[in-house]
Amino acid sequence: NVTTTGGKIVVLGNPTDSGSSANFGIATQFLGASSGNINIIVDNTEISTGDGLDGNGRSSNDIYASISQSGTGNIDIQNSGKLSTAGESSYNIQAINLGSGDIEVVNQGELTTTGKTAYSIYATANAGNVLVNNSGSITTSGLRGYGINAQSIDGDVTVMNTGNINLIDSGDAIY
């Protein structure tokens, strides 16, 4: 379990400069045959990741949660903070469950992405349901940007949005 209640997390710089494949503000991961739940609560916290937030870096993640293919468990992410990320294939919130279990993402905060193929909320499950509930503001700037992308191979997908989704360049508000 990860909980933040205020303050800032800032991770800037191109991840390839440090030999890493990505920058992470908060990252949790179950590898192998692990079982258990991942719960992340970001309450009134500002998280910024990327290459100077100009959109030229690669793969930055404000919040990342993952369960591997042989794992079992649910992912629950709740955000009321201000998240900003920049770089190609970057994510404000990324939840991946390749094992069995559900994903729930609730966003009440402000999400901003800058960069090609960047996602504000990305949630994908292999054998579980996906629920995304957004009442916050989402702004994506970059070619093929996504506001909300939710999918499941063998489960139900529900997306509820009462917030504003603003696409600066081409992309999909909800996919």
JSON list of C-alpha atoms in Angstrom, two decimals:
[
{"chain": "A", "resi": 1, "resn": "ASN", "atom": "CA", "xyz": [0.00, 0.00, 0.00]},
{"chain": "A", "resi": 2, "resn": "VAL", "atom": "CA", "xyz": [1.20, 3.48, -0.89]},
{"chain": "A", "resi": 3, "resn": "THR", "atom": "CA", "xyz": [-0.46, 6.62, 0.45]},
{"chain": "A", "resi": 4, "resn": "THR", "atom": "CA", "xyz": [0.59, 10.25, -0.02]},
{"chain": "A", "resi": 5, "resn": "THR", "atom": "CA", "xyz": [-1.07, 13.21, 1.69]},
{"chain": "A", "resi": 6, "resn": "GLY", "atom": "CA", "xyz": [0.37, 16.39, 0.24]},
{"chain": "A", "resi": 7, "resn": "GLY", "atom": "CA", "xyz": [3.74, 17.58, -0.96]},
{"chain": "A", "resi": 8, "resn": "LYS", "atom": "CA", "xyz": [5.53, 17.02, -4.26]},
{"chain": "A", "resi": 9, "resn": "ILE", "atom": "CA", "xyz": [7.29, 14.19, -6.08]},
{"chain": "A", "resi": 10, "resn": "VAL", "atom": "CA", "xyz": [9.44, 15.41, -8.99]},
{"chain": "A", "resi": 11, "resn": "VAL", "atom": "CA", "xyz": [11.47, 13.11, -11.25]},
{"chain": "A", "resi": 12, "resn": "LEU", "atom": "CA", "xyz": [12.89, 15.01, -14.22]},
{"chain": "A", "resi": 13, "resn": "GLY", "atom": "CA", "xyz": [15.43, 14.05, -16.85]},
{"chain": "A", "resi": 14, "resn": "ASN", "atom": "CA", "xyz": [15.51, 11.72, -19.82]},
{"chain": "A", "resi": 15, "resn": "PRO", "atom": "CA", "xyz": [15.48, 8.15, -18.46]},
{"chain": "A", "resi": 16, "resn": "THR", "atom": "CA", "xyz": [17.93, 6.98, -21.13]},
{"chain": "A", "resi": 17, "resn": "ASP", "atom": "CA", "xyz": [20.49, 9.47, -19.76]},
{"chain": "A", "resi": 18, "resn": "SER", "atom": "CA", "xyz": [20.62, 7.47, -16.52]},
{"chain": "A", "resi": 19, "resn": "GLY", "atom": "CA", "xyz": [20.51, 4.06, -18.22]},
{"chain": "A", "resi": 20, "resn": "SER", "atom": "CA", "xyz": [16.90, 3.49, -17.16]},
{"chain": "A", "resi": 21, "resn": "SER", "atom": "CA", "xyz": [14.03, 2.71, -19.49]},
{"chain": "A", "resi": 22, "resn": "ALA", "atom": "CA", "xyz": [11.56, 4.95, -17.63]},
{"chain": "A", "resi": 23, "resn": "ASN", "atom": "CA", "xyz": [11.06, 7.53, -14.89]},
{"chain": "A", "resi": 24, "resn": "PHE", "atom": "CA", "xyz": [8.57, 6.76, -12.11]},
{"chain": "A", "resi": 25, "resn": "GLY", "atom": "CA", "xyz": [6.92, 8.96, -9.49]},
{"chain": "A", "resi": 26, "resn": "ILE", "atom": "CA", "xyz": [5.29, 5.99, -7.69]},
{"chain": "A", "resi": 27, "resn": "ALA", "atom": "CA", "xyz": [5.84, 2.42, -8.90]},
{"chain": "A", "resi": 28, "resn": "THR", "atom": "CA", "xyz": [4.53, -0.86, -7.48]},
{"chain": "A", "resi": 29, "resn": "GLN", "atom": "CA", "xyz": [4.88, -4.28, -9.06]},
{"chain": "A", "resi": 30, "resn": "PHE", "atom": "CA", "xyz": [4.16, -7.94, -8.25]},
{"chain": "A", "resi": 31, "resn": "LEU", "atom": "CA", "xyz": [6.45, -10.29, -10.16]},
{"chain": "A", "resi": 32, "resn": "GLY", "atom": "CA", "xyz": [6.15, -14.05, -10.60]},
{"chain": "A", "resi": 33, "resn": "ALA", "atom": "CA", "xyz": [3.44, -16.02, -8.81]},
{"chain": "A", "resi": 34, "resn": "SER", "atom": "CA", "xyz": [2.86, -13.33, -6.20]},
{"chain": "A", "resi": 35, "resn": "SER", "atom": "CA", "xyz": [-0.60, -12.74, -4.85]},
{"chain": "A", "resi": 36, "resn": "GLY", "atom": "CA", "xyz": [-2.02, -9.75, -3.07]},
{"chain": "A", "resi": 37, "resn": "ASN", "atom": "CA", "xyz": [-3.57, -6.39, -3.80]},
{"chain": "A", "resi": 38, "resn": "ILE", "atom": "CA", "xyz": [-1.95, -3.13, -4.84]},
{"chain": "A", "resi": 39, "resn": "ASN", "atom": "CA", "xyz": [-3.57, -0.04, -3.29]},
{"chain": "A", "resi": 40, "resn": "ILE", "atom": "CA", "xyz": [-2.31, 3.45, -4.15]},
{"chain": "A", "resi": 41, "resn": "ILE", "atom": "CA", "xyz": [-3.88, 6.59, -2.73]},
{"chain": "A", "resi": 42, "resn": "VAL", "atom": "CA", "xyz": [-2.54, 9.95, -3.91]},
{"chain": "A", "resi": 43, "resn": "ASP", "atom": "CA", "xyz": [-4.27, 12.65, -1.87]},
{"chain": "A", "resi": 44, "resn": "ASN", "atom": "CA", "xyz": [-3.52, 16.30, -2.63]},
{"chain": "A", "resi": 45, "resn": "THR", "atom": "CA", "xyz": [-0.01, 15.48, -3.90]},
{"chain": "A", "resi": 46, "resn": "GLU", "atom": "CA", "xyz": [1.71, 16.89, -6.97]},
{"chain": "A", "resi": 47, "resn": "ILE", "atom": "CA", "xyz": [3.70, 14.40, -9.09]},
{"chain": "A", "resi": 48, "resn": "SER", "atom": "CA", "xyz": [5.77, 15.49, -12.11]},
{"chain": "A", "resi": 49, "resn": "THR", "atom": "CA", "xyz": [7.86, 13.14, -14.27]},
{"chain": "A", "resi": 50, "resn": "GLY", "atom": "CA", "xyz": [9.59, 13.52, -17.60]},
{"chain": "A", "resi": 51, "resn": "ASP", "atom": "CA", "xyz": [12.34, 15.24, -19.48]},
{"chain": "A", "resi": 52, "resn": "GLY", "atom": "CA", "xyz": [11.91, 18.77, -18.21]},
{"chain": "A", "resi": 53, "resn": "LEU", "atom": "CA", "xyz": [8.19, 18.38, -18.97]},
{"chain": "A", "resi": 54, "resn": "ASP", "atom": "CA", "xyz": [8.76, 19.51, -22.57]},
{"chain": "A", "resi": 55, "resn": "GLY", "atom": "CA", "xyz": [7.54, 16.25, -24.15]},
{"chain": "A", "resi": 56, "resn": "ASN", "atom": "CA", "xyz": [10.83, 15.25, -25.75]},
{"chain": "A", "resi": 57, "resn": "GLY", "atom": "CA", "xyz": [11.88, 12.45, -23.37]},
{"chain": "A", "resi": 58, "resn": "ARG", "atom": "CA", "xyz": [10.67, 8.87, -23.29]},
{"chain": "A", "resi": 59, "resn": "SER", "atom": "CA", "xyz": [8.42, 6.80, -21.07]},
{"chain": "A", "resi": 60, "resn": "SER", "atom": "CA", "xyz": [7.69, 8.56, -17.81]},
{"chain": "A", "resi": 61, "resn": "ASN", "atom": "CA", "xyz": [5.06, 7.39, -15.33]},
{"chain": "A", "resi": 62, "resn": "ASP", "atom": "CA", "xyz": [3.51, 9.38, -12.49]},
{"chain": "A", "resi": 63, "resn": "ILE", "atom": "CA", "xyz": [1.74, 6.34, -10.99]},
{"chain": "A", "resi": 64, "resn": "TYR", "atom": "CA", "xyz": [2.52, 2.79, -12.15]},
{"chain": "A", "resi": 65, "resn": "ALA", "atom": "CA", "xyz": [1.05, -0.47, -10.82]},
{"chain": "A", "resi": 66, "resn": "SER", "atom": "CA", "xyz": [1.55, -3.92, -12.34]},
{"chain": "A", "resi": 67, "resn": "ILE", "atom": "CA", "xyz": [0.78, -7.57, -11.56]},
{"chain": "A", "resi": 68, "resn": "SER", "atom": "CA", "xyz": [2.59, -10.18, -13.67]},
{"chain": "A", "resi": 69, "resn": "GLN", "atom": "CA", "xyz": [0.95, -12.91, -15.74]},
{"chain": "A", "resi": 70, "resn": "SER", "atom": "CA", "xyz": [1.17, -15.59, -13.04]},
{"chain": "A", "resi": 71, "resn": "GLY", "atom": "CA", "xyz": [0.12, -13.21, -10.26]},
{"chain": "A", "resi": 72, "resn": "THR", "atom": "CA", "xyz": [-3.23, -12.86, -8.55]},
{"chain": "A", "resi": 73, "resn": "GLY", "atom": "CA", "xyz": [-4.69, -9.71, -7.04]},
{"chain": "A", "resi": 74, "resn": "ASN", "atom": "CA", "xyz": [-6.50, -6.45, -7.60]},
{"chain": "A", "resi": 75, "resn": "ILE", "atom": "CA", "xyz": [-5.15, -2.99, -8.38]},
{"chain": "A", "resi": 76, "resn": "ASP", "atom": "CA", "xyz": [-6.89, 0.02, -6.81]},
{"chain": "A", "resi": 77, "resn": "ILE", "atom": "CA", "xyz": [-5.63, 3.55, -7.56]},
{"chain": "A", "resi": 78, "resn": "GLN", "atom": "CA", "xyz": [-7.27, 6.68, -6.15]},
{"chain": "A", "resi": 79, "resn": "ASN", "atom": "CA", "xyz": [-5.96, 10.10, -7.14]},
{"chain": "A", "resi": 80, "resn": "SER", "atom": "CA", "xyz": [-6.96, 13.58, -6.06]},
{"chain": "A", "resi": 81, "resn": "GLY", "atom": "CA", "xyz": [-3.56, 15.10, -6.82]},
{"chain": "A", "resi": 82, "resn": "LYS", "atom": "CA", "xyz": [-2.07, 17.04, -9.72]},
{"chain": "A", "resi": 83, "resn": "LEU", "atom": "CA", "xyz": [-0.14, 14.75, -12.07]},
{"chain": "A", "resi": 84, "resn": "SER", "atom": "CA", "xyz": [1.95, 15.88, -15.04]},
{"chain": "A", "resi": 85, "resn": "THR", "atom": "CA", "xyz": [4.22, 13.85, -17.26]},
{"chain": "A", "resi": 86, "resn": "ALA", "atom": "CA", "xyz": [6.10, 14.42, -20.50]},
{"chain": "A", "resi": 87, "resn": "GLY", "atom": "CA", "xyz": [7.64, 12.17, -23.08]},
{"chain": "A", "resi": 88, "resn": "GLU", "atom": "CA", "xyz": [6.70, 9.71, -25.75]},
{"chain": "A", "resi": 89, "resn": "SER", "atom": "CA", "xyz": [4.64, 6.79, -24.38]},
{"chain": "A", "resi": 90, "resn": "SER", "atom": "CA", "xyz": [4.26, 8.41, -20.96]},
{"chain": "A", "resi": 91, "resn": "TYR", "atom": "CA", "xyz": [1.45, 7.89, -18.47]},
{"chain": "A", "resi": 92, "resn": "ASN", "atom": "CA", "xyz": [-0.16, 9.83, -15.63]},
{"chain": "A", "resi": 93, "resn": "ILE", "atom": "CA", "xyz": [-1.77, 6.64, -14.28]},
{"chain": "A", "resi": 94, "resn": "GLN", "atom": "CA", "xyz": [-0.87, 3.21, -15.65]},
{"chain": "A", "resi": 95, "resn": "ALA", "atom": "CA", "xyz": [-2.42, 0.02, -14.22]},
{"chain": "A", "resi": 96, "resn": "ILE", "atom": "CA", "xyz": [-1.63, -3.35, -15.81]},
{"chain": "A", "resi": 97, "resn": "ASN", "atom": "CA", "xyz": [-2.93, -6.66, -14.47]},
{"chain": "A", "resi": 98, "resn": "LEU", "atom": "CA", "xyz": [-1.64, -9.51, -16.63]},
{"chain": "A", "resi": 99, "resn": "GLY", "atom": "CA", "xyz": [-2.67, -12.10, -14.04]},
{"chain": "A", "resi": 100, "resn": "SER", "atom": "CA", "xyz": [-6.13, -12.54, -12.60]},
{"chain": "A", "resi": 101, "resn": "GLY", "atom": "CA", "xyz": [-7.83, -9.72, -10.76]},
{"chain": "A", "resi": 102, "resn": "ASP", "atom": "CA", "xyz": [-9.67, -6.46, -11.20]},
{"chain": "A", "resi": 103, "resn": "ILE", "atom": "CA", "xyz": [-8.50, -2.88, -11.72]},
{"chain": "A", "resi": 104, "resn": "GLU", "atom": "CA", "xyz": [-10.21, 0.19, -10.32]},
{"chain": "A", "resi": 105, "resn": "VAL", "atom": "CA", "xyz": [-8.95, 3.72, -11.04]},
{"chain": "A", "resi": 106, "resn": "VAL", "atom": "CA", "xyz": [-10.69, 6.72, -9.50]},
{"chain": "A", "resi": 107, "resn": "ASN", "atom": "CA", "xyz": [-9.41, 10.14, -10.52]},
{"chain": "A", "resi": 108, "resn": "GLN", "atom": "CA", "xyz": [-10.60, 13.41, -9.02]},
{"chain": "A", "resi": 109, "resn": "GLY", "atom": "CA", "xyz": [-7.38, 15.29, -9.75]},
{"chain": "A", "resi": 110, "resn": "GLU", "atom": "CA", "xyz": [-5.79, 17.21, -12.59]},
{"chain": "A", "resi": 111, "resn": "LEU", "atom": "CA", "xyz": [-3.95, 15.10, -15.19]},
{"chain": "A", "resi": 112, "resn": "THR", "atom": "CA", "xyz": [-1.67, 16.56, -17.90]},
{"chain": "A", "resi": 113, "resn": "THR", "atom": "CA", "xyz": [0.42, 14.66, -20.48]},
{"chain": "A", "resi": 114, "resn": "THR", "atom": "CA", "xyz": [2.75, 16.09, -23.11]},
{"chain": "A", "resi": 115, "resn": "GLY", "atom": "CA", "xyz": [4.23, 13.84, -25.78]},
{"chain": "A", "resi": 116, "resn": "LYS", "atom": "CA", "xyz": [3.45, 11.47, -28.62]},
{"chain": "A", "resi": 117, "resn": "THR", "atom": "CA", "xyz": [1.23, 8.50, -27.70]},
{"chain": "A", "resi": 118, "resn": "ALA", "atom": "CA", "xyz": [0.89, 9.61, -24.08]},
{"chain": "A", "resi": 119, "resn": "TYR", "atom": "CA", "xyz": [-1.93, 8.43, -21.82]},
{"chain": "A", "resi": 120, "resn": "SER", "atom": "CA", "xyz": [-3.60, 10.15, -18.90]},
{"chain": "A", "resi": 121, "resn": "ILE", "atom": "CA", "xyz": [-5.29, 6.97, -17.62]},
{"chain": "A", "resi": 122, "resn": "TYR", "atom": "CA", "xyz": [-4.36, 3.54, -18.99]},
{"chain": "A", "resi": 123, "resn": "ALA", "atom": "CA", "xyz": [-5.91, 0.45, -17.40]},
{"chain": "A", "resi": 124, "resn": "THR", "atom": "CA", "xyz": [-5.71, -3.04, -18.88]},
{"chain": "A", "resi": 125, "resn": "ALA", "atom": "CA", "xyz": [-6.57, -6.43, -17.37]},
{"chain": "A", "resi": 126, "resn": "ASN", "atom": "CA", "xyz": [-6.09, -9.96, -18.62]},
{"chain": "A", "resi": 127, "resn": "ALA", "atom": "CA", "xyz": [-8.66, -11.88, -16.55]},
{"chain": "A", "resi": 128, "resn": "GLY", "atom": "CA", "xyz": [-10.57, -9.29, -14.59]},
{"chain": "A", "resi": 129, "resn": "ASN", "atom": "CA", "xyz": [-12.88, -6.31, -14.70]},
{"chain": "A", "resi": 130, "resn": "VAL", "atom": "CA", "xyz": [-11.72, -2.75, -15.31]},
{"chain": "A", "resi": 131, "resn": "LEU", "atom": "CA", "xyz": [-13.49, 0.26, -13.79]},
{"chain": "A", "resi": 132, "resn": "VAL", "atom": "CA", "xyz": [-12.33, 3.83, -14.48]},
{"chain": "A", "resi": 133, "resn": "ASN", "atom": "CA", "xyz": [-14.20, 6.68, -12.80]},
{"chain": "A", "resi": 134, "resn": "ASN", "atom": "CA", "xyz": [-12.99, 10.18, -13.72]},
{"chain": "A", "resi": 135, "resn": "SER", "atom": "CA", "xyz": [-14.38, 13.42, -12.33]},
{"chain": "A", "resi": 136, "resn": "GLY", "atom": "CA", "xyz": [-11.14, 15.35, -12.70]},
{"chain": "A", "resi": 137, "resn": "SER", "atom": "CA", "xyz": [-9.67, 17.31, -15.58]},
{"chain": "A", "resi": 138, "resn": "ILE", "atom": "CA", "xyz": [-7.57, 15.63, -18.26]},
{"chain": "A", "resi": 139, "resn": "THR", "atom": "CA", "xyz": [-5.40, 17.42, -20.84]},
{"chain": "A", "resi": 140, "resn": "THR", "atom": "CA", "xyz": [-3.29, 15.55, -23.40]},
{"chain": "A", "resi": 141, "resn": "SER", "atom": "CA", "xyz": [-0.96, 17.32, -25.79]},
{"chain": "A", "resi": 142, "resn": "GLY", "atom": "CA", "xyz": [0.73, 15.23, -28.45]},
{"chain": "A", "resi": 143, "resn": "LEU", "atom": "CA", "xyz": [0.04, 13.13, -31.50]},
{"chain": "A", "resi": 144, "resn": "ARG", "atom": "CA", "xyz": [-2.19, 10.11, -30.72]},
{"chain": "A", "resi": 145, "resn": "GLY", "atom": "CA", "xyz": [-2.73, 11.07, -27.08]},
{"chain": "A", "resi": 146, "resn": "TYR", "atom": "CA", "xyz": [-5.35, 9.32, -24.98]},
{"chain": "A", "resi": 147, "resn": "GLY", "atom": "CA", "xyz": [-7.46, 10.70, -22.15]},
{"chain": "A", "resi": 148, "resn": "ILE", "atom": "CA", "xyz": [-8.74, 7.33, -20.89]},
{"chain": "A", "resi": 149, "resn": "ASN", "atom": "CA", "xyz": [-7.84, 3.93, -22.35]},
{"chain": "A", "resi": 150, "resn": "ALA", "atom": "CA", "xyz": [-9.49, 0.99, -20.58]},
{"chain": "A", "resi": 151, "resn": "GLN", "atom": "CA", "xyz": [-9.56, -2.62, -21.74]},
{"chain": "A", "resi": 152, "resn": "SER", "atom": "CA", "xyz": [-9.91, -6.22, -20.56]},
{"chain": "A", "resi": 153, "resn": "ILE", "atom": "CA", "xyz": [-9.35, -9.47, -22.42]},
{"chain": "A", "resi": 154, "resn": "ASP", "atom": "CA", "xyz": [-11.71, -11.53, -20.25]},
{"chain": "A", "resi": 155, "resn": "GLY", "atom": "CA", "xyz": [-13.77, -9.16, -18.12]},
{"chain": "A", "resi": 156, "resn": "ASP", "atom": "CA", "xyz": [-16.11, -6.20, -18.12]},
{"chain": "A", "resi": 157, "resn": "VAL", "atom": "CA", "xyz": [-14.95, -2.65, -18.79]},
{"chain": "A", "resi": 158, "resn": "THR", "atom": "CA", "xyz": [-16.77, 0.34, -17.30]},
{"chain": "A", "resi": 159, "resn": "VAL", "atom": "CA", "xyz": [-15.74, 3.96, -17.86]},
{"chain": "A", "resi": 160, "resn": "MET", "atom": "CA", "xyz": [-17.59, 6.76, -16.07]},
{"chain": "A", "resi": 161, "resn": "ASN", "atom": "CA", "xyz": [-16.57, 10.33, -16.86]},
{"chain": "A", "resi": 162, "resn": "THR", "atom": "CA", "xyz": [-18.01, 13.55, -15.49]},
{"chain": "A", "resi": 163, "resn": "GLY", "atom": "CA", "xyz": [-14.77, 15.50, -15.85]},
{"chain": "A", "resi": 164, "resn": "ASN", "atom": "CA", "xyz": [-13.37, 17.54, -18.72]},
{"chain": "A", "resi": 165, "resn": "ILE", "atom": "CA", "xyz": [-11.12, 15.85, -21.28]},
{"chain": "A", "resi": 166, "resn": "ASN", "atom": "CA", "xyz": [-9.15, 18.23, -23.49]},
{"chain": "A", "resi": 167, "resn": "LEU", "atom": "CA", "xyz": [-7.15, 16.89, -26.47]},
{"chain": "A", "resi": 168, "resn": "ILE", "atom": "CA", "xyz": [-4.69, 19.47, -27.80]},
{"chain": "A", "resi": 169, "resn": "ASP", "atom": "CA", "xyz": [-3.61, 17.35, -30.79]},
{"chain": "A", "resi": 170, "resn": "SER", "atom": "CA", "xyz": [-5.08, 14.21, -32.36]},
{"chain": "A", "resi": 171, "resn": "GLY", "atom": "CA", "xyz": [-6.09, 11.33, -30.14]},
{"chain": "A", "resi": 172, "resn": "ASP", "atom": "CA", "xyz": [-9.03, 9.78, -28.32]},
{"chain": "A", "resi": 173, "resn": "ALA", "atom": "CA", "xyz": [-10.78, 11.16, -25.25]},
{"chain": "A", "resi": 174, "resn": "ILE", "atom": "CA", "xyz": [-12.07, 7.70, -24.23]},
{"chain": "A", "resi": 175, "resn": "TYR", "atom": "CA", "xyz": [-10.93, 4.54, -25.99]}
]
